[in-house]
């Protein structure tokens, strides 16, 4: 059975608190390695690191305000079945969902992974975060301040006049918790403390006392859920109103050059080798000239619409809404709302929520006797 | 240019992906039975309707087809047990996707036509040609027109794109 426990912070330093928690996990042999975000470049940004012990825990922040990569892809690189080495992987809920989808796609294994999930209030675009921190002069102080703000639910950092704004995917994310993690860390509505949710046996092993989650935690959770769901639904409504024909999709993709950044960043674009990166889509010149003859005018590089329509089709049922496609796009194309809107329609129709239940099969790998198109 | 074609004289182009075991055999049977049906259809034989990836359907629509027909075995009769059920899943996803994007999903049809049903094959083609004539040419089939006539009216809202600031 899962229990809650509260880690008290001295001097309000949550980073020190989580550091000592991770130390305990190492010392008690719960984990042998830890995949966790860590500050680099004087705190201007954070990156994922795989560390082998307590000596490398300085500057670790599981509640990283930036997301360089959807770490499900990294977790799949360290998950193996034949080992007694446990790897703790600190993942945001969208990363846990992506990891579960990867398991279903036979591209990840959970056997040796200890999933340390966090309740996530959202992340910022890397460039904007670096700028904010640089201007502030004190990286850790700024990081602490912003994290405390968003995790207290004080501001949602979505308003026009906010100093920095959450990534668009985060702004409309209402699945910011995940109950399938082995251990969950939360600072939502926890002031300076950290709430841990874990199996009672593990809690006993770590010497943690069971405690009730404070009401402030539940309040922030509920308020954030309601606000985000409302925002999500309105964003979908707005998108539905805008999309009347193929031209509207062409508007969104007007600046696309088919650079594959979105495909590379997508945690669940599942093909090992993408069809669009094969010879089929780099034809010999004579063929391209023939196409131009037929079309009159040919957008170059070719097949941009086909690329996105196909990616949408392949990814829609499993799209976890992490928004890495948009964050990776050099042109800033609003791909997150495009993929999430289509994903939402498809998932509703299939009655499937990606990354929630590991025993539920992928929609394309199964079927029902009776269903309509 | 195709948009200016007179609707009455418009002859739709249909690309039909037919499974080897049933629908393709039905088309064959329609031929050997001397059943007459419109010449608007171009057939492509696939081993199973379940193997028709939507990329081929989308490619056909972007490259000049006015409609796409996917034909498989009657449910329960699939040569590979469940291929046609999976084809249906793929079609559910494709239709929901096209709907979400404001694109007419009724240009893509899925039909179960058994090997012994040449008559049904003929009827489906008649039916589909008639439906596509009523719709007119596929607005997706000239990609350059799509790019060129996109109005730039879709302004990413602040909620959708904090990067655009």
XYZ file of C-alpha atoms in Angstrom:
538
model
C 0.000 0.000 0.000
C 1.201 3.501 -0.789
C 1.685 5.978 2.027
C 2.531 9.663 2.219
C 5.419 11.044 4.149
C 6.670 14.592 4.592
C 10.324 15.582 4.263
C 10.906 18.731 6.309
C 13.271 21.328 4.867
C 15.782 23.228 6.949
C 15.945 26.938 6.052
C 13.409 26.339 3.292
C 16.015 24.665 1.088
C 14.061 22.054 -0.875
C 17.092 21.198 -3.001
C 19.006 20.080 0.093
C 15.953 18.070 1.199
C 15.631 16.128 -2.035
C 19.380 15.660 -2.113
C 19.338 13.961 1.262
C 16.371 11.858 0.136
C 18.317 10.666 -2.918
C 21.322 10.014 -0.671
C 19.142 7.745 1.433
C 17.931 5.895 -1.677
C 21.554 5.246 -2.654
C 22.610 4.257 0.847
C 19.729 1.860 1.381
C 20.461 0.211 -1.952
C 17.098 1.168 -3.426
C 18.946 2.554 -6.428
C 22.447 2.096 -7.855
C 22.203 4.850 -10.425
C 20.058 7.939 -10.750
C 18.885 9.700 -13.896
C 18.066 13.225 -12.777
C 18.136 16.848 -13.993
C 21.161 18.760 -12.798
C 22.353 22.372 -13.144
C 25.106 23.154 -15.626
C 26.507 26.382 -17.086
C 26.312 28.193 -13.752
C 22.689 27.266 -13.340
C 21.551 28.844 -16.594
C 20.171 25.550 -17.662
C 19.638 22.026 -16.432
C 20.406 18.791 -18.188
C 19.702 15.142 -17.531
C 22.580 13.269 -15.884
C 23.075 9.619 -15.039
C 24.974 9.466 -11.770
C 26.462 6.511 -9.949
C 26.406 7.658 -6.361
C 26.027 10.303 -3.668
C 29.185 12.166 -4.696
C 27.477 13.526 -7.775
C 24.294 14.907 -6.242
C 25.320 18.584 -6.089
C 23.058 20.805 -8.150
C 20.404 18.148 -8.625
C 16.860 19.428 -9.058
C 14.104 16.897 -9.806
C 11.637 19.787 -10.209
C 13.647 21.192 -13.094
C 11.985 24.268 -14.614
C 13.225 23.256 -18.064
C 12.872 20.106 -20.074
C 15.691 19.620 -22.556
C 14.398 16.287 -23.777
C 11.530 13.961 -22.994
C 13.478 11.686 -20.647
C 11.396 8.631 -21.506
C 13.854 8.224 -24.377
C 16.741 8.296 -21.905
C 15.016 5.905 -19.511
C 14.606 3.488 -22.406
C 18.376 3.625 -22.907
C 19.111 2.472 -19.338
C 16.236 0.034 -18.813
C 17.370 -3.576 -19.118
C 15.910 -6.839 -17.885
C 19.066 -8.863 -17.138
C 20.698 -6.965 -14.301
C 20.542 -6.492 -10.575
C 21.537 -2.837 -10.897
C 18.614 -0.567 -10.167
C 18.358 2.759 -11.952
C 16.248 5.485 -10.385
C 14.749 7.644 -13.119
C 13.304 11.016 -12.177
C 10.478 11.649 -14.620
C 7.771 14.226 -15.109
C 4.276 12.808 -15.649
C 4.411 13.302 -19.423
C 7.721 11.436 -19.424
C 6.243 8.543 -17.442
C 3.360 8.392 -19.925
C 5.782 8.362 -22.849
C 7.840 5.636 -21.151
C 4.745 3.477 -20.709
C 3.917 3.934 -24.387
C 7.494 2.939 -25.260
C 7.141 -0.204 -23.158
C 4.011 -1.088 -25.130
C 5.998 -0.528 -28.312
C 8.696 -2.923 -27.052
C 11.178 -0.063 -27.040
C 11.714 0.176 -23.289
C 11.919 -2.116 -20.291
C 10.962 -1.237 -16.746
C 12.525 -4.250 -14.983
C 15.474 -2.462 -13.380
C 13.955 1.007 -13.241
C 12.701 2.716 -10.115
C 10.424 5.423 -11.414
C 10.637 8.542 -9.283
C 7.765 10.638 -10.529
C 7.186 14.258 -9.674
C 4.040 16.339 -9.621
C 4.855 18.925 -12.268
C 3.575 22.491 -12.392
C 5.112 23.001 -15.816
C 8.352 23.892 -17.552
C 9.735 26.852 -19.491
C 11.386 27.141 -22.867
C 15.126 26.692 -22.402
C 16.129 29.953 -24.104
C 13.693 32.013 -22.064
C 14.757 30.381 -18.816
C 18.451 31.021 -19.498
C 17.689 34.670 -20.209
C 15.662 35.105 -17.033
C 18.320 33.491 -14.884
C 21.122 35.466 -16.486
C 19.317 38.761 -15.914
C 18.636 37.894 -12.277
C 22.339 37.423 -11.487
C 21.676 34.631 -8.980
C 20.637 31.416 -10.657
C 19.706 29.331 -7.627
C 17.793 32.128 -5.926
C 15.807 32.781 -9.107
C 15.147 29.084 -9.628
C 13.915 28.737 -6.041
C 11.723 31.815 -6.337
C 10.047 30.788 -9.602
C 9.551 27.178 -8.503
C 7.974 28.281 -5.230
C 5.654 30.594 -7.143
C 4.378 28.036 -9.620
C 4.208 25.145 -7.180
C 2.240 27.258 -4.703
C -0.232 27.911 -7.505
C 0.299 31.661 -6.960
C 0.608 32.426 -10.607
C 0.317 30.107 -13.539
C 2.956 31.967 -15.537
C 0.632 31.978 -18.510
C -0.514 35.614 -18.482
C 0.644 38.068 -21.111
C 2.540 40.153 -18.569
C 4.284 37.278 -16.783
C 8.089 37.703 -16.768
C 8.421 34.298 -18.383
C 5.728 31.936 -19.607
C 5.259 28.202 -19.329
C 5.712 26.156 -22.482
C 2.432 26.102 -24.370
C 2.009 22.353 -23.807
C 2.431 22.868 -20.053
C -0.086 25.693 -20.012
C -2.826 23.329 -21.130
C -1.596 20.209 -19.319
C -4.111 18.817 -16.858
C -2.368 15.474 -16.354
C 0.445 16.817 -14.210
C 0.412 13.914 -11.761
C 0.942 10.214 -12.398
C 0.005 7.480 -9.966
C 2.050 4.690 -11.585
C 5.428 5.943 -10.294
C 7.218 3.841 -7.666
C 8.008 6.967 -5.681
C 6.349 10.345 -6.158
C 7.860 13.640 -5.039
C 5.663 16.686 -4.783
C 6.121 20.284 -3.717
C 2.678 21.374 -4.922
C 1.220 23.492 -2.135
C 3.871 22.180 0.269
C 5.536 25.525 1.093
C 9.121 24.496 1.914
C 8.562 20.795 2.478
C 8.540 17.844 0.111
C 5.752 15.284 0.036
C 6.824 11.721 -0.778
C 4.413 9.017 -1.802
C 5.767 5.451 -1.741
C 5.066 1.851 -0.725
C 4.841 1.408 3.052
C 7.603 -1.217 3.022
C 9.961 1.160 1.297
C 8.980 3.963 3.660
C 9.874 1.733 6.621
C 13.187 0.815 5.019
C 14.023 4.490 4.566
C 12.856 5.309 8.081
C 10.067 7.617 6.895
C 6.958 8.134 8.978
C 3.569 8.062 7.336
C 1.770 11.380 7.396
C -1.333 12.977 5.935
C -0.802 15.261 2.943
C -1.629 18.800 4.097
C -4.858 20.352 2.850
C -2.890 23.096 1.083
C -1.418 20.388 -1.180
C -4.831 19.043 -2.093
C -6.191 22.561 -2.654
C -3.406 23.556 -5.046
C -3.745 20.243 -6.865
C -7.462 20.677 -7.337
C -7.322 24.354 -8.326
C -4.570 23.707 -10.821
C -6.438 20.743 -12.285
C -9.603 22.778 -12.769
C -7.853 25.785 -14.253
C -5.798 23.686 -16.627
C -8.728 21.546 -17.771
C -10.672 24.687 -18.562
C -7.747 26.096 -20.506
C -7.195 22.839 -22.340
C -10.822 22.578 -23.415
C -10.900 26.198 -24.572
C -7.693 25.707 -26.555
C -9.235 22.674 -28.262
C -12.463 24.558 -28.985
C -10.543 27.428 -30.468
C -8.492 25.080 -32.630
C -11.607 23.283 -33.844
C -13.159 26.596 -34.873
C -10.050 27.593 -36.808
C -9.603 24.367 -38.721
C -11.980 24.478 -41.672
C -9.878 23.159 -44.529
C -6.452 22.059 -45.613
C -5.513 25.719 -46.008
C -5.676 26.181 -42.273
C -3.164 23.437 -41.761
C -0.966 24.994 -44.455
C -1.138 28.248 -42.487
C 0.231 26.551 -39.402
C 3.005 24.814 -41.325
C 3.860 27.722 -43.605
C 7.443 28.014 -42.369
C 8.211 24.290 -42.065
C 11.286 23.003 -43.881
C 10.926 19.322 -42.923
C 14.090 19.388 -40.799
C 12.849 16.444 -38.666
C 13.498 18.246 -35.392
C 9.950 17.482 -34.222
C 10.303 13.859 -35.197
C 13.610 13.507 -33.383
C 12.249 15.173 -30.261
C 9.036 13.150 -30.195
C 9.360 10.398 -27.590
C 6.869 8.116 -29.266
C 7.534 8.556 -32.967
C 8.162 4.862 -32.938
C 9.850 3.767 -36.157
C 13.541 2.960 -35.782
C 14.142 4.408 -39.222
C 11.655 6.982 -40.404
C 10.154 6.355 -43.838
C 10.601 10.068 -44.571
C 14.352 9.799 -44.048
C 14.778 7.058 -46.624
C 15.620 7.289 -50.320
C 11.904 7.456 -51.124
C 11.917 11.067 -50.001
C 15.203 12.085 -51.557
C 14.471 11.148 -55.143
C 16.791 11.739 -58.040
C 16.630 15.177 -59.685
C 14.877 13.947 -62.811
C 11.941 12.766 -60.724
C 11.621 16.039 -58.892
C 11.625 17.875 -62.213
C 8.867 15.562 -63.435
C 6.828 16.361 -60.346
C 7.294 20.058 -61.017
C 6.121 19.468 -64.595
C 2.987 17.833 -63.284
C 2.222 20.301 -60.492
C 3.335 23.525 -62.139
C 4.760 24.699 -58.834
C 6.233 22.406 -56.253
C 6.970 23.446 -52.717
C 10.563 22.611 -51.827
C 11.546 20.626 -49.906
C 8.732 18.390 -51.071
C 6.057 16.515 -49.124
C 5.800 18.782 -46.102
C 2.048 18.237 -45.812
C 2.405 14.492 -46.241
C 5.112 14.405 -43.587
C 3.019 16.141 -40.947
C -0.241 14.390 -41.836
C 1.515 11.042 -41.611
C 3.265 11.866 -38.361
C -0.042 13.064 -36.933
C -1.642 9.808 -37.977
C 1.054 7.586 -36.539
C 1.454 9.464 -33.289
C -2.102 10.641 -32.517
C -3.270 7.641 -30.510
C -0.184 7.699 -28.285
C 0.515 11.458 -28.099
C 1.228 12.230 -24.449
C 1.155 15.990 -24.971
C 4.696 16.739 -23.795
C 5.048 19.442 -26.454
C 8.669 18.608 -27.241
C 7.807 18.842 -30.962
C 7.028 22.524 -30.540
C 9.956 23.231 -28.214
C 12.334 21.651 -30.690
C 10.970 23.513 -33.706
C 13.437 26.125 -34.893
C 10.571 28.033 -36.524
C 8.338 28.028 -33.459
C 5.490 26.346 -35.335
C 2.625 25.725 -32.858
C 2.868 21.954 -33.181
C 1.779 21.205 -29.639
C -1.815 22.341 -30.090
C -1.922 20.703 -33.538
C -0.805 17.308 -32.251
C -2.740 17.490 -29.005
C -5.989 18.497 -30.729
C -5.772 15.657 -33.204
C -4.595 13.332 -30.428
C -7.527 14.380 -28.272
C -10.072 13.561 -31.003
C -8.467 10.234 -31.842
C -8.013 9.173 -28.216
C -11.600 10.126 -27.374
C -12.845 8.048 -30.282
C -10.718 5.061 -29.242
C -11.436 5.542 -25.536
C -7.723 5.363 -24.891
C -5.569 7.519 -22.638
C -1.927 7.025 -23.562
C 0.607 6.199 -20.879
C -1.883 5.487 -18.119
C -2.292 1.744 -17.956
C 0.588 -0.501 -18.909
C -1.681 -3.530 -19.371
C -3.876 -1.807 -21.911
C -2.777 -2.594 -25.467
C -1.881 0.012 -28.048
C -4.990 0.916 -30.072
C -3.399 -0.116 -33.365
C -2.309 -3.480 -31.980
C -5.792 -4.509 -30.948
C -9.457 -4.049 -31.875
C -12.980 -4.533 -30.653
C -15.496 -6.819 -32.319
C -18.029 -4.028 -32.610
C -16.894 -0.523 -33.408
C -17.736 2.125 -35.934
C -15.535 4.453 -37.907
C -7.097 24.412 -62.235
C -9.059 21.324 -61.497
C -11.244 23.503 -59.289
C -12.635 25.182 -62.370
C -13.794 21.979 -64.011
C -17.502 22.006 -64.622
C -19.142 19.858 -61.965
C -21.317 18.024 -64.479
C -18.330 16.898 -66.519
C -16.206 16.135 -63.499
C -14.932 12.595 -63.494
C -13.514 11.696 -60.077
C -10.401 9.606 -59.749
C -10.592 6.807 -57.218
C -7.597 4.920 -55.910
C -8.698 1.549 -54.550
C -6.494 -0.522 -52.248
C -7.975 -4.007 -52.479
C -6.977 -7.008 -50.431
C -5.677 -9.971 -52.387
C -8.013 -12.514 -50.824
C -11.417 -10.836 -51.098
C -11.967 -7.393 -52.558
C -9.423 -7.834 -55.351
C -10.968 -11.191 -56.185
C -14.368 -9.505 -56.199
C -13.070 -6.939 -58.692
C -11.761 -9.827 -60.774
C -15.090 -11.566 -60.569
C -16.892 -8.409 -61.599
C -14.688 -8.427 -64.689
C -15.115 -12.083 -65.575
C -18.850 -11.774 -64.934
C -18.883 -8.893 -67.437
C -20.415 -6.499 -64.942
C -20.056 -2.943 -66.203
C -18.898 -0.266 -63.776
C -17.391 3.219 -64.139
C -13.765 3.501 -65.245
C -12.912 6.044 -62.552
C -11.223 3.517 -60.326
C -7.522 2.545 -60.301
C -6.960 -0.582 -58.289
C -3.905 -1.488 -56.266
C -3.624 -5.000 -54.892
C -2.377 -5.355 -51.331
C -1.988 -8.581 -49.391
C -4.338 -7.400 -46.652
C -6.454 -4.329 -45.937
C -4.657 -4.201 -42.588
C -1.384 -3.515 -44.365
C -2.596 -0.299 -45.957
C -0.780 2.337 -43.931
C -2.652 5.649 -43.910
C 0.420 7.300 -45.430
C -0.565 5.739 -48.787
C -4.106 7.052 -48.469
C -2.919 10.552 -47.605
C -0.363 10.461 -50.409
C -3.072 9.479 -52.889
C -5.293 12.348 -51.730
C -2.435 14.858 -52.013
C -1.389 13.572 -55.417
C -4.599 13.737 -57.388
C -7.098 11.201 -56.106
C -10.593 12.482 -55.388
C -11.396 9.479 -53.252
C -9.703 6.446 -51.780
C -11.365 3.084 -51.306
C -9.925 0.445 -49.006
C -11.483 -2.958 -49.554
C -11.061 -5.919 -47.227
C -12.599 -9.281 -46.414
C -15.892 -9.440 -44.566
C -15.310 -9.160 -40.808
C -14.496 -12.583 -39.399
C -13.345 -13.863 -42.804
C -9.894 -12.251 -42.920
C -7.299 -14.565 -44.401
C -4.963 -13.433 -41.621
C -7.646 -13.685 -38.906
C -7.794 -10.054 -37.794
C -6.172 -7.884 -40.484
C -9.432 -6.235 -41.452
C -10.247 -5.368 -37.844
C -6.889 -3.622 -37.686
C -7.623 -1.886 -40.973
C -10.773 -0.582 -39.328
C -8.731 0.715 -36.377
C -6.408 2.525 -38.777
C -9.435 4.001 -40.513
C -10.952 5.137 -37.213
C -7.740 7.016 -36.485
C -7.507 8.491 -39.994
C -11.122 9.649 -39.993
C -10.865 11.203 -36.530
C -7.639 12.904 -37.581
C -9.089 14.354 -40.778
C -12.188 15.524 -38.887
C -10.028 17.274 -36.312
C -8.198 19.088 -39.100
C -11.357 20.206 -40.874
C -10.671 17.929 -43.854
C -13.526 15.991 -45.478
C -13.106 12.407 -44.237
C -15.872 11.062 -46.500
C -13.481 10.831 -49.407
C -11.923 7.818 -47.733
C -14.112 4.713 -47.746
C -13.660 1.341 -46.136
C -15.783 -1.529 -47.462
C -15.886 -5.251 -46.838
C -16.355 -7.032 -50.173
C -16.154 -10.814 -50.249
C -14.445 -12.696 -53.081
C -17.772 -13.993 -54.342
C -19.413 -10.569 -54.429
C -18.539 -9.010 -57.774
C -21.956 -7.378 -57.744
C -21.171 -5.555 -54.496
C -17.858 -4.351 -55.930
C -19.659 -2.900 -58.921
C -22.273 -1.279 -56.686
C -19.670 0.262 -54.385
C -17.866 1.840 -57.338
C -21.122 3.255 -58.711
C -22.026 4.575 -55.296
C -18.619 6.100 -54.687
C -18.416 7.789 -58.099
C -21.815 9.318 -57.536
C -20.888 10.560 -54.052
C -17.606 12.052 -55.282
C -19.302 13.745 -58.235
C -21.624 15.417 -55.753
C -18.650 16.587 -53.695
C -16.646 17.887 -56.654
C -12.866 17.767 -57.010
C -10.732 17.064 -53.984
C -9.444 20.419 -52.690
C -6.286 18.705 -51.378
C -5.026 17.514 -54.705
C -3.009 20.530 -55.728
C -0.627 21.106 -52.826
C 0.826 24.287 -54.263
C -2.669 25.803 -54.402
C -3.055 24.945 -50.737
C 0.142 26.753 -49.752
C -0.517 29.631 -52.095
C -4.086 30.255 -51.036
C -3.508 29.800 -47.312
C -4.614 33.092 -45.873
C -2.142 33.408 -43.047
C -5.233 33.933 -40.942
C -4.324 31.386 -38.327
C -2.644 33.507 -35.715
C -1.097 31.404 -33.030
C -2.642 32.698 -29.850
C -0.397 33.560 -26.976
C -1.559 30.444 -25.183
C -0.356 28.381 -28.086
C 2.982 29.893 -28.700
C 4.963 31.700 -26.041
C 7.952 31.301 -28.323
C 6.509 33.705 -30.840
C 7.063 36.696 -28.572
